[in-house]
Amino acid sequence: MELSLSSVRNTKITLSVCKAGDDLSMTLYGGERGHIGAVTIGFEYQGKVQFKTLAVPEHKEAFLTEQLIQYIVPKYAKTCVISCGIHWDNISKKEITQAVNNCIQLLHDYLISREV
């Protein structure tokens, strides 16, 4: 399943989701140049959400993948992998906030669609 929306500077962010049994594999990408900047895998272990992240040097997406994992795993998946790569040249703090909010909106839209 794929969901997209218009984001910063009229570019697109896309959420692609693959369901594997009770697990989820998600990819967030877009902006001026979609890519893979960080990948986080999360799972519950001994009653707590645990996660591991791999990030490409100088990429900032890990802060988003780690926050999203901690939200998704306890409510929606036994194990979840999120990869993320969204890029704009010379992005402002305001635009970063907009892009993060757009990613959260895409995730919310997907999770709501699962419950219907």
PDB file of N, CA and C in Angstrom, residues 8-9 63 88-101:
ATOM      1  N   VAL A   8       6.617  20.062   1.524  1.00  0.00           N
ATOM      2  CA  VAL A   8       7.466  21.252   1.400  1.00  0.00           C
ATOM      3  C   VAL A   8       7.758  21.540  -0.077  1.00  0.00           C
ATOM      4  N   ARG A   9       7.615  22.800  -0.448  1.00  0.00           N
ATOM      5  CA  ARG A   9       7.944  23.274  -1.804  1.00  0.00           C
ATOM      6  C   ARG A   9       7.217  22.484  -2.893  1.00  0.00           C
ATOM      7  N   PHE A  63      16.116  10.429  13.823  1.00  0.00           N
ATOM      8  CA  PHE A  63      15.267  10.954  14.904  1.00  0.00           C
ATOM      9  C   PHE A  63      13.800  10.652  14.620  1.00  0.00           C
ATOM     10  N   TRP A  88      15.598  17.960   1.012  1.00  0.00           N
ATOM     11  CA  TRP A  88      15.485  19.245   0.328  1.00  0.00           C
ATOM     12  C   TRP A  88      16.784  19.994   0.549  1.00  0.00           C
ATOM     13  N   ASP A  89      17.273  20.649  -0.477  1.00  0.00           N
ATOM     14  CA  ASP A  89      18.443  21.510  -0.306  1.00  0.00           C
ATOM     15  C   ASP A  89      18.057  22.723   0.532  1.00  0.00           C
ATOM     16  N   ASN A  90      18.946  23.132   1.426  1.00  0.00           N
ATOM     17  CA  ASN A  90      18.782  24.360   2.220  1.00  0.00           C
ATOM     18  C   ASN A  90      17.428  24.447   2.925  1.00  0.00           C
ATOM     19  N   ILE A  91      17.001  23.371   3.542  1.00  0.00           N
ATOM     20  CA  ILE A  91      15.705  23.350   4.204  1.00  0.00           C
ATOM     21  C   ILE A  91      15.738  24.181   5.492  1.00  0.00           C
ATOM     22  N   SER A  92      14.658  24.914   5.746  1.00  0.00           N
ATOM     23  CA  SER A  92      14.562  25.736   6.953  1.00  0.00           C
ATOM     24  C   SER A  92      13.975  24.902   8.100  1.00  0.00           C
ATOM     25  N   LYS A  93      14.086  25.423   9.315  1.00  0.00           N
ATOM     26  CA  LYS A  93      13.498  24.727  10.465  1.00  0.00           C
ATOM     27  C   LYS A  93      11.983  24.622  10.323  1.00  0.00           C
ATOM     28  N   LYS A  94      11.357  25.654   9.804  1.00  0.00           N
ATOM     29  CA  LYS A  94       9.907  25.632   9.586  1.00  0.00           C
ATOM     30  C   LYS A  94       9.533  24.537   8.582  1.00  0.00           C
ATOM     31  N   GLU A  95      10.307  24.401   7.531  1.00  0.00           N
ATOM     32  CA  GLU A  95      10.041  23.370   6.536  1.00  0.00           C
ATOM     33  C   GLU A  95      10.286  21.973   7.108  1.00  0.00           C
ATOM     34  N   ILE A  96      11.293  21.823   7.972  1.00  0.00           N
ATOM     35  CA  ILE A  96      11.536  20.534   8.628  1.00  0.00           C
ATOM     36  C   ILE A  96      10.322  20.148   9.463  1.00  0.00           C
ATOM     37  N   THR A  97       9.801  21.104  10.220  1.00  0.00           N
ATOM     38  CA  THR A  97       8.615  20.845  11.030  1.00  0.00           C
ATOM     39  C   THR A  97       7.446  20.416  10.153  1.00  0.00           C
ATOM     40  N   GLN A  98       7.252  21.098   9.029  1.00  0.00           N
ATOM     41  CA  GLN A  98       6.173  20.729   8.105  1.00  0.00           C
ATOM     42  C   GLN A  98       6.376  19.309   7.576  1.00  0.00           C
ATOM     43  N   ALA A  99       7.599  18.975   7.180  1.00  0.00           N
ATOM     44  CA  ALA A  99       7.879  17.645   6.630  1.00  0.00           C
ATOM     45  C   ALA A  99       7.642  16.552   7.677  1.00  0.00           C
ATOM     46  N   VAL A 100       8.084  16.777   8.907  1.00  0.00           N
ATOM     47  CA  VAL A 100       7.864  15.801   9.987  1.00  0.00           C
ATOM     48  C   VAL A 100       6.371  15.632  10.222  1.00  0.00           C
ATOM     49  N   ASN A 101       5.633  16.740  10.275  1.00  0.00           N
ATOM     50  CA  ASN A 101       4.183  16.652  10.460  1.00  0.00           C
ATOM     51  C   ASN A 101       3.514  15.911   9.312  1.00  0.00           C
TER      52      ASN A 101
END
